[in-house]
Coordinates of C-alpha atoms and ligand atoms in Angstrom, one line a residue:
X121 CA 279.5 47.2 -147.0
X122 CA 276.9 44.8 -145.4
X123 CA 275.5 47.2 -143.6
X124 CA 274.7 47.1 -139.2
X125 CA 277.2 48.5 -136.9
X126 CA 280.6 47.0 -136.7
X127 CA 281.2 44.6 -133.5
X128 CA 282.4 46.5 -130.4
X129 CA 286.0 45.9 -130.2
X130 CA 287.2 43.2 -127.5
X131 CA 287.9 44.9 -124.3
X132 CA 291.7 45.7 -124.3
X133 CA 293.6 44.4 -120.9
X134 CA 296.1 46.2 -119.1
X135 CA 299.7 45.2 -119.9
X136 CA 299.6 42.4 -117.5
X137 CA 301.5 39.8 -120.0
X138 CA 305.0 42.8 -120.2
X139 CA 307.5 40.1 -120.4
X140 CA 309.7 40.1 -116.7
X141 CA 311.6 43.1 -117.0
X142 CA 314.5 44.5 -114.8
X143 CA 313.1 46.6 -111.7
X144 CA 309.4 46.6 -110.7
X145 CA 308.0 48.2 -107.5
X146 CA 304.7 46.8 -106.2
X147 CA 302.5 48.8 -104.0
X148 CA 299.6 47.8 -102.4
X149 CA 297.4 50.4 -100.3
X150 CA 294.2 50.9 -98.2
X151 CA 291.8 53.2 -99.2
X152 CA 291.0 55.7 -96.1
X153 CA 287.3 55.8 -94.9
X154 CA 286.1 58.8 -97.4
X155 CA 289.3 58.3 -99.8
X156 CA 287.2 56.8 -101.8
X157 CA 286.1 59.4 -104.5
X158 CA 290.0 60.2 -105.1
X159 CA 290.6 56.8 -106.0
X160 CA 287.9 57.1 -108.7
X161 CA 289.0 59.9 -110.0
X162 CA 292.6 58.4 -110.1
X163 CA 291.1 55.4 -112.7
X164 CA 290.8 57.2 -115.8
X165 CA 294.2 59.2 -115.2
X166 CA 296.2 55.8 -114.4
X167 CA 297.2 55.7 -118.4
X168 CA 298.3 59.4 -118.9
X169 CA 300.3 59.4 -116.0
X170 CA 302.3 56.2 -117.2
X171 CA 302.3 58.0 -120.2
X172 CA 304.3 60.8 -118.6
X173 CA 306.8 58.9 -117.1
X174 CA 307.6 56.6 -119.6
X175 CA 307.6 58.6 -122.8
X176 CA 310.8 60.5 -121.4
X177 CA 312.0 56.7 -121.8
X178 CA 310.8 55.4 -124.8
X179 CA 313.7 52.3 -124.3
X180 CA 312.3 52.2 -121.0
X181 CA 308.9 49.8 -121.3
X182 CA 307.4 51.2 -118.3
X183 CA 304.2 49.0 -117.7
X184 CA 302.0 49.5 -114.9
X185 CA 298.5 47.3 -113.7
X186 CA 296.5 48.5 -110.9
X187 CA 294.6 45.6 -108.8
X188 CA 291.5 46.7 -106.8
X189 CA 290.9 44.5 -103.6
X190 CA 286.9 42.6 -102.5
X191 CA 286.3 44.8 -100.0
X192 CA 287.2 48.3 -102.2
X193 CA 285.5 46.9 -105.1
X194 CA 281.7 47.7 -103.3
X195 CA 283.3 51.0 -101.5
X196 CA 284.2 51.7 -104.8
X197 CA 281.4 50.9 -107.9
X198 CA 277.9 50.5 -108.0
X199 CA 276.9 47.1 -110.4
X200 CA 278.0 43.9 -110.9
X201 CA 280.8 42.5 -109.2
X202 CA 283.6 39.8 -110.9
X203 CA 282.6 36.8 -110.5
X204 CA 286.0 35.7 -108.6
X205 CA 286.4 38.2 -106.7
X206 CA 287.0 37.8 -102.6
X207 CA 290.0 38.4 -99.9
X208 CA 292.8 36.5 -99.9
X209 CA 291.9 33.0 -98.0
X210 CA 294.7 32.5 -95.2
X211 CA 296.3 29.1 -94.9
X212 CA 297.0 27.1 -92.2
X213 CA 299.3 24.0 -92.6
X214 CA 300.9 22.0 -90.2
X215 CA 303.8 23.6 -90.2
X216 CA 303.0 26.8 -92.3
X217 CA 301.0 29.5 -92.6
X218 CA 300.0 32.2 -95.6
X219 CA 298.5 34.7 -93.9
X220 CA 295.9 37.5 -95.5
X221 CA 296.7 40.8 -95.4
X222 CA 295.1 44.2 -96.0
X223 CA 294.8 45.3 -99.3
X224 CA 292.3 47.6 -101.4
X225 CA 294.5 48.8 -104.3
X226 CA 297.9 46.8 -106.1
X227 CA 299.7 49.1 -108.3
X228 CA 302.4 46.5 -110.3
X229 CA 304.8 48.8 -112.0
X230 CA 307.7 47.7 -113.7
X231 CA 310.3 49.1 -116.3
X232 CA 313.9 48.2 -117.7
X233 CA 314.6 51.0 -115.2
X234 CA 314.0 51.7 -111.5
X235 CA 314.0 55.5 -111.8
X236 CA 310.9 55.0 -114.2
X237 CA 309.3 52.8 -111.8
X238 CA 310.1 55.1 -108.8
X239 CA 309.0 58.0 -110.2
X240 CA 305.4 56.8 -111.6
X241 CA 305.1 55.4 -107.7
X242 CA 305.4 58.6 -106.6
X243 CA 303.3 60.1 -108.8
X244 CA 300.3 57.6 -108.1
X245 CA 301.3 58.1 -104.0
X246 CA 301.0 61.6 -104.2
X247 CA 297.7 61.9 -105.8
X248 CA 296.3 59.4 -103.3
X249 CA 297.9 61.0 -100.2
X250 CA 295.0 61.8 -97.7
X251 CA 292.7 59.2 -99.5
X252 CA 294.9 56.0 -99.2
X253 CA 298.0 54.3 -97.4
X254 CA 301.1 52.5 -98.4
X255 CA 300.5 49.0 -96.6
X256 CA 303.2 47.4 -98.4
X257 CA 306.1 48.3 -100.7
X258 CA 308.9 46.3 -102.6
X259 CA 311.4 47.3 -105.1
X260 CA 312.4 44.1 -107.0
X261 CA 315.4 44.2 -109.2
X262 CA 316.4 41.3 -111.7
X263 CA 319.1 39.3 -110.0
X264 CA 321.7 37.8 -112.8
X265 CA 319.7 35.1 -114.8
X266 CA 316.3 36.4 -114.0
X267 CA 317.2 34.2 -110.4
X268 CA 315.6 34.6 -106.8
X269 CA 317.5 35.4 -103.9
X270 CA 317.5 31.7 -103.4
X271 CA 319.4 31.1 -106.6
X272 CA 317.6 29.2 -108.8
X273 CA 316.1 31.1 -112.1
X274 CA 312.3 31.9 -111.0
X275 CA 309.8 32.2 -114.4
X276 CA 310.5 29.5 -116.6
X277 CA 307.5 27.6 -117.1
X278 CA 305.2 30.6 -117.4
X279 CA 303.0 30.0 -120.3
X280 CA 303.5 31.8 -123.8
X281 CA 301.8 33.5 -126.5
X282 CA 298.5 32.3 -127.3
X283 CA 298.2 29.8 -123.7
X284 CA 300.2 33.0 -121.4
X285 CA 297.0 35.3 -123.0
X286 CA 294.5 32.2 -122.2
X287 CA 296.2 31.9 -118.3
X288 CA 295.3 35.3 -117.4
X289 CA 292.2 36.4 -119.3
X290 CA 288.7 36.1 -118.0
X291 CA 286.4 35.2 -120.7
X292 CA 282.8 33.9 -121.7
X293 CA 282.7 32.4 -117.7
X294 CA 282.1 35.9 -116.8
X295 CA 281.0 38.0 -120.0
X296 CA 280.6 41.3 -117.7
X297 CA 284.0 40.9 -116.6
X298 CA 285.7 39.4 -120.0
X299 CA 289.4 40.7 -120.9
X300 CA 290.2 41.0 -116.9
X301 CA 291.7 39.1 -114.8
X302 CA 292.9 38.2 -111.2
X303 CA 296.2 38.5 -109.8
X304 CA 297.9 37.4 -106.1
X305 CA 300.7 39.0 -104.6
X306 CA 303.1 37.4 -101.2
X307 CA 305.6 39.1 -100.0
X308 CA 308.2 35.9 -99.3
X309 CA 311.3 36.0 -96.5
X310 CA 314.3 34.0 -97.1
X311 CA 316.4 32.6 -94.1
X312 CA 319.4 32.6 -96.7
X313 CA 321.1 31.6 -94.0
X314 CA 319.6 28.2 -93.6
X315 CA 319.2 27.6 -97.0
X316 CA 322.8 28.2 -97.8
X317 CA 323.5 25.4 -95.7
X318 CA 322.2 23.1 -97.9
X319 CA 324.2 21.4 -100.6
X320 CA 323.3 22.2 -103.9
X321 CA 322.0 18.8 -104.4
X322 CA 319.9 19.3 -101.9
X323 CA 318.6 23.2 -103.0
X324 CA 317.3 21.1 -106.4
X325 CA 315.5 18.6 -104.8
X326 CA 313.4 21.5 -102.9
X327 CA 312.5 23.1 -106.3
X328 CA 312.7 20.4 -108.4
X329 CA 315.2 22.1 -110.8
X330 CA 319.1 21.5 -111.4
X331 CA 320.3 25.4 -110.4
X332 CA 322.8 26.3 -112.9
X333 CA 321.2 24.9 -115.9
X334 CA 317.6 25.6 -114.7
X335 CA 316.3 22.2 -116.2
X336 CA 313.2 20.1 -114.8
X337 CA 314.5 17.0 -112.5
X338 CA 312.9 14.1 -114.0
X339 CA 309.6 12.6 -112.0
X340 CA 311.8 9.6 -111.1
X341 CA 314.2 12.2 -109.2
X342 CA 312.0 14.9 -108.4
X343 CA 310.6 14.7 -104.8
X344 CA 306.7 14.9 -104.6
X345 CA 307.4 17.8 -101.8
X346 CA 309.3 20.1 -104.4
X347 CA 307.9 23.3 -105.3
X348 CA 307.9 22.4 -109.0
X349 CA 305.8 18.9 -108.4
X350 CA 303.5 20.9 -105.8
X351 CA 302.5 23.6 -108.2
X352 CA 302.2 21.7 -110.7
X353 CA 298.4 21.4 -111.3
X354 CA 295.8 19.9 -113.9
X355 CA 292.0 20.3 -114.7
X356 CA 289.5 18.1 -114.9
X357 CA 290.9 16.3 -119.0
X358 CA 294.1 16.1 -117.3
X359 CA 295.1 19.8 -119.1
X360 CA 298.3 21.6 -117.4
X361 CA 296.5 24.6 -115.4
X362 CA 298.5 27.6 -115.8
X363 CA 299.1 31.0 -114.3
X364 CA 301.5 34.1 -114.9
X365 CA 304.1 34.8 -112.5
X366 CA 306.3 37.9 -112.1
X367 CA 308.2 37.2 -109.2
X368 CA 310.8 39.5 -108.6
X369 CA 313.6 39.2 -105.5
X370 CA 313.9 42.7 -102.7
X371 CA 315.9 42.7 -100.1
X372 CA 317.6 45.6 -97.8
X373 CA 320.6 44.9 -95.8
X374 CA 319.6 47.4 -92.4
X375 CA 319.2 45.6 -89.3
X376 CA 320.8 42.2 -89.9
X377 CA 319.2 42.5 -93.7
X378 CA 315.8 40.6 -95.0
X379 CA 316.2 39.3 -98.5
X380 CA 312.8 37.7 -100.2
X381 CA 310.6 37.1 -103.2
X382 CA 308.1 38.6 -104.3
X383 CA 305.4 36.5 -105.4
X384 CA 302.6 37.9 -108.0
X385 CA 300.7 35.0 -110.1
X386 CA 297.5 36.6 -112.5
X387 CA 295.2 34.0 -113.3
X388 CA 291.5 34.0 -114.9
X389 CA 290.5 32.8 -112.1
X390 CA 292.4 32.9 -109.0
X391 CA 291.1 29.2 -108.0
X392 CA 294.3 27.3 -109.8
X393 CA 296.6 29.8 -107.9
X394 CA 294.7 28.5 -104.6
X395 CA 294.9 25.4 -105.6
X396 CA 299.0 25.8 -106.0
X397 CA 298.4 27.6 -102.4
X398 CA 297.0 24.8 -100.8
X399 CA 299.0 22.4 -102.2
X400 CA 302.3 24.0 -100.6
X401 CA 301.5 25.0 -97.8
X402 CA 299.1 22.0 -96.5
X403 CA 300.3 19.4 -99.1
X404 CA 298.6 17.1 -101.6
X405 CA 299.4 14.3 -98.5
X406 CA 299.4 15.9 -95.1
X407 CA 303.0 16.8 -94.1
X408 CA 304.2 17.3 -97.2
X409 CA 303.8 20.7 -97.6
X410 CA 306.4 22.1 -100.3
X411 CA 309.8 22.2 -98.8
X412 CA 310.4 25.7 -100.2
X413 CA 308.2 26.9 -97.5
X414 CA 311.2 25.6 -95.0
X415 CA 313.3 28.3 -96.1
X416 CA 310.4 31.0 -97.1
X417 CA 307.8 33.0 -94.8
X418 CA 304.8 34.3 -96.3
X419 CA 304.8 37.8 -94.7
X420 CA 301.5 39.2 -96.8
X421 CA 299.1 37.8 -99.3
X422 CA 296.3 39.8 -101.1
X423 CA 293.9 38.5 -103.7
X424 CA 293.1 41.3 -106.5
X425 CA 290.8 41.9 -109.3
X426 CA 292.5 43.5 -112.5
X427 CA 290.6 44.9 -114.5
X428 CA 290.6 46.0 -118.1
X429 CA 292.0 49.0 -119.5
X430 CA 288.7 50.4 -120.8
X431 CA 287.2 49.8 -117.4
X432 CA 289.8 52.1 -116.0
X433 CA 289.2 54.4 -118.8
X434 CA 285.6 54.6 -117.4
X435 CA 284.5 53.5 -114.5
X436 CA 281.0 52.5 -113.8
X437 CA 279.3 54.7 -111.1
X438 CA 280.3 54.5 -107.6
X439 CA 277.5 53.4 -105.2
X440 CA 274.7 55.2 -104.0
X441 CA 276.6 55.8 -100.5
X442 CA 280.0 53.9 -99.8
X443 CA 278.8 51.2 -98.0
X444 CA 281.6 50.8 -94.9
X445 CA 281.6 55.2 -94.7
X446 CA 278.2 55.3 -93.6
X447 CA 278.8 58.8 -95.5
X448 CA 274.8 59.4 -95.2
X449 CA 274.3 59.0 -92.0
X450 CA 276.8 61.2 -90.9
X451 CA 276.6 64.1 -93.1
X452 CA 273.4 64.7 -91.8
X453 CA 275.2 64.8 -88.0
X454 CA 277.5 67.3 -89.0
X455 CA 278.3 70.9 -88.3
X456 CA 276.2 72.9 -90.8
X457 CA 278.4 74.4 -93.6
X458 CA 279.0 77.6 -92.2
X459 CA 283.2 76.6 -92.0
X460 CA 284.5 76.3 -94.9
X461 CA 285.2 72.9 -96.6
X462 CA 289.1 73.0 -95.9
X463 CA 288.9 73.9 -92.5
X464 CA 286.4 71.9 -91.3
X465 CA 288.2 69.0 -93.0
X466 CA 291.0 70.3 -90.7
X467 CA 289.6 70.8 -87.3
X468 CA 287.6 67.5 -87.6
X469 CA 289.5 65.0 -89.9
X470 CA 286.3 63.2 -90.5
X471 CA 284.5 61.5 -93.2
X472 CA 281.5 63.1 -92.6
X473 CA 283.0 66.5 -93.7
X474 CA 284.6 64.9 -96.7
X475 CA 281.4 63.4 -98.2
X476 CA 280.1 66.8 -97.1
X477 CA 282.4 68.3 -99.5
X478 CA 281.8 65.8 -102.0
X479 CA 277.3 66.2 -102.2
X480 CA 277.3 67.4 -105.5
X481 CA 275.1 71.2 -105.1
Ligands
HEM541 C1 308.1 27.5 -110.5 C2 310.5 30.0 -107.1 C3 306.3 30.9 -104.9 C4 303.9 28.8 -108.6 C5 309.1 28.0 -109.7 C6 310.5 27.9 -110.0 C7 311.2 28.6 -109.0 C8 310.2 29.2 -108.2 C9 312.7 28.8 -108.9 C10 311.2 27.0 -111.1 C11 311.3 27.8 -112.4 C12 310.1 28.3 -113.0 O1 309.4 27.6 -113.7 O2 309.8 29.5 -112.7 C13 309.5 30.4 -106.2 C14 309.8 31.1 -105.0 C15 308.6 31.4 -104.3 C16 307.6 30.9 -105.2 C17 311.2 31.5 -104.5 C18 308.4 32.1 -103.0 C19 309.2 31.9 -102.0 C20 305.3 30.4 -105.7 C21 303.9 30.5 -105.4 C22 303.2 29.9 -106.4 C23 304.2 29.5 -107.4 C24 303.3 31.1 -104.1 C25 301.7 29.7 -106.7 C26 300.8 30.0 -105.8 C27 304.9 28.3 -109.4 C28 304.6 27.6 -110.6 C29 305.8 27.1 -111.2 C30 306.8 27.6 -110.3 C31 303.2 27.3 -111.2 C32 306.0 26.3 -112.4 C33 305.8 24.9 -112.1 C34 306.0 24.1 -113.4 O3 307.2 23.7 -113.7 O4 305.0 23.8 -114.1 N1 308.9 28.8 -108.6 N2 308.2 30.3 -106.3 N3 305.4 29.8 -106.9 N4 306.2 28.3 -109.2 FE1 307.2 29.3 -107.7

């Protein structure tokens, strides 16, 4: 009635805040030299093909957010870049290490259900054979009382409502980039063996929990090398900085078994999950790096950018020539096209014959 154009409507997220649910399986991927215009095209398709899968199981909740890694994000888009965005920075403590990892793509899918997860992993695999590769895979389960393989339930003190949608969404810091968010994933191993061997007692002083009742150890009891007192972190007014975790435990009992956690924390920015980083594993003092990390081995870590739905919807056009394919360069080396496309993709496997193939006529 006033008149002017309505306001555009605020970006829409993915479904990053789908409360912790019962099976998730995260994938993360590299994108091959020249797989790059398949992954684009994947984007926009990401939300019907969740669609597909999880409307045969509307009970089923099947949630999925794709992650796209620093180095991918020029390979893959011409424009701005978020704000936040670089690798994974590895860790070096004293007596522990979180390493960094490849990673170009995350895919976090999870469902009441592993079949739904399962099959939308397949799905999203399958359209990116030949243009990416499976780095890492887990398939998380809930364990009893939403508890780690370590025993102790893992996801309490994630923020809710208003101040979970606040953790984990970029706003007017980075107005390019608002509604996303940034998300890291470590793959943890337990030695269950060793930590087995501890009393009880003893397992609640390292996380600064009681185990069966899940309840905070108050700061007169809680040992300042716990996990809980370590990740604990606050901003500049003294305000609780939060983040979003989803950890979920994996484990396989082949050769002698490996049973872990695996970590994912979204954040608006991933410096407060890097500040919880260096916290445990160099320590606020130095050699009091979290005690967790005695039992634990960071085996991957992988910093991400999420971003919104909308963006997925439609991404913003890829760069000129993919910066680390050289793609120019060596189109103009290769064969002319007297083969065609498919079997000179064949007898050569390069990426000059797939940007070839890609040069719009
Ligand atoms: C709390 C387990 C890694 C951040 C907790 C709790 C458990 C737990 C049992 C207490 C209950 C809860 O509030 O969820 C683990 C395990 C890990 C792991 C088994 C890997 C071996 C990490 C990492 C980070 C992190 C890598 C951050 C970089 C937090 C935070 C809390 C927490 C922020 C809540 C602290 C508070 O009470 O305010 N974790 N965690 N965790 N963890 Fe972890």
């Amino acid at each position: 009635a006033t008149g002017g154009p309505a306001p555009a409507p605020p970006p829409q997220p993915q479904d990053v805040l789908t409360p912790l649910t019962g099976a998730a399986v995260f994938l993360v991927l590299t994108i091959d030299p020249g797989g790059e215009r398949t992954v684009r095209d994947l984007l926009p398709d990401l939300a019907g093909l969740r669609r597909s899968v999880g409307f045969r199981a509307p009970d089923g909740g099947l949630a999925c957010v794709a992650g796209i890694g620093s180095d991918a994000w020029d390979r893959l888009f011409a424009g701005p870049r978020p704000a936040g965005l670089h690798p994974f920075r590895e860790l070096v403590g004293p007596r522990h290490r979180a390493p960094a990892t490849p990673g170009d793509l995350l895919f976090h899918i999870r469902a009441a259900r592993m079949d739904l997860c399962f099959e939308l992993a397949g799905l999203l695999t399958g359209r990116l054979a030949g243009a990416a590769t499976v780095v890492d895979s887990a398939e998380g389960f809930r364990y009893f009382d939403n508890r780690d393989l370590l025993g102790f339930v893992d996801g309490t003190e994630n923020p809710e409502g208003r101040a979970a949608a606040a953790a984990v969404t970029v706003g007017a810091e980075d107005p390019a980039f608002a509604g996303c968010s940034y998300v890291i994933v470590q793959k943890y191993l337990h030695d269950l063996d060793a930590w087995n061997a501890l009393t009880v007692e003893q397992q609640e002083l390292a996380v600064g929990r009681t185990k069966l009742t899940d309840v905070e150890l108050p700061d007169a009891v809680k040992p300042p090398d716990s996990h809980v007192a370590l990740t604990g972190v606050t901003g500049p007014d003294g305000e609780e900085l939060q983040i979003m975790r989803f950890n979920m435990p994996f484990g396989s009992f082949a050769g002698g078994g490996e049973f872990g956690t695996y970590f994912i924390g979204y954040a608006a920015t991933p410096a407060v999950t890097e500040e919880m980083l260096r916290n445990m594993f160099l320590g606020r003092r130095p050699g009091r790096h979290d005690r967790l990390l005695d039992f634990s081995t960071a085996v991957t870590g992988s910093l991400f950018h999420v971003p919104t739905a909308d963006f997925l919807d439609d991404p913003p056009p890829a760069p000129p020539v993919p910066p680390e394919t050289g793609a120019a360069e060596v189109a103009e080396a290769a064969p002319a096209p007297t083969e065609s496309p498919a079997t000179a993709t064949a007898s050569d496997g390069s990426l000059a014959i797939g940007s070839l193939k890609r040069t719009p006529a």
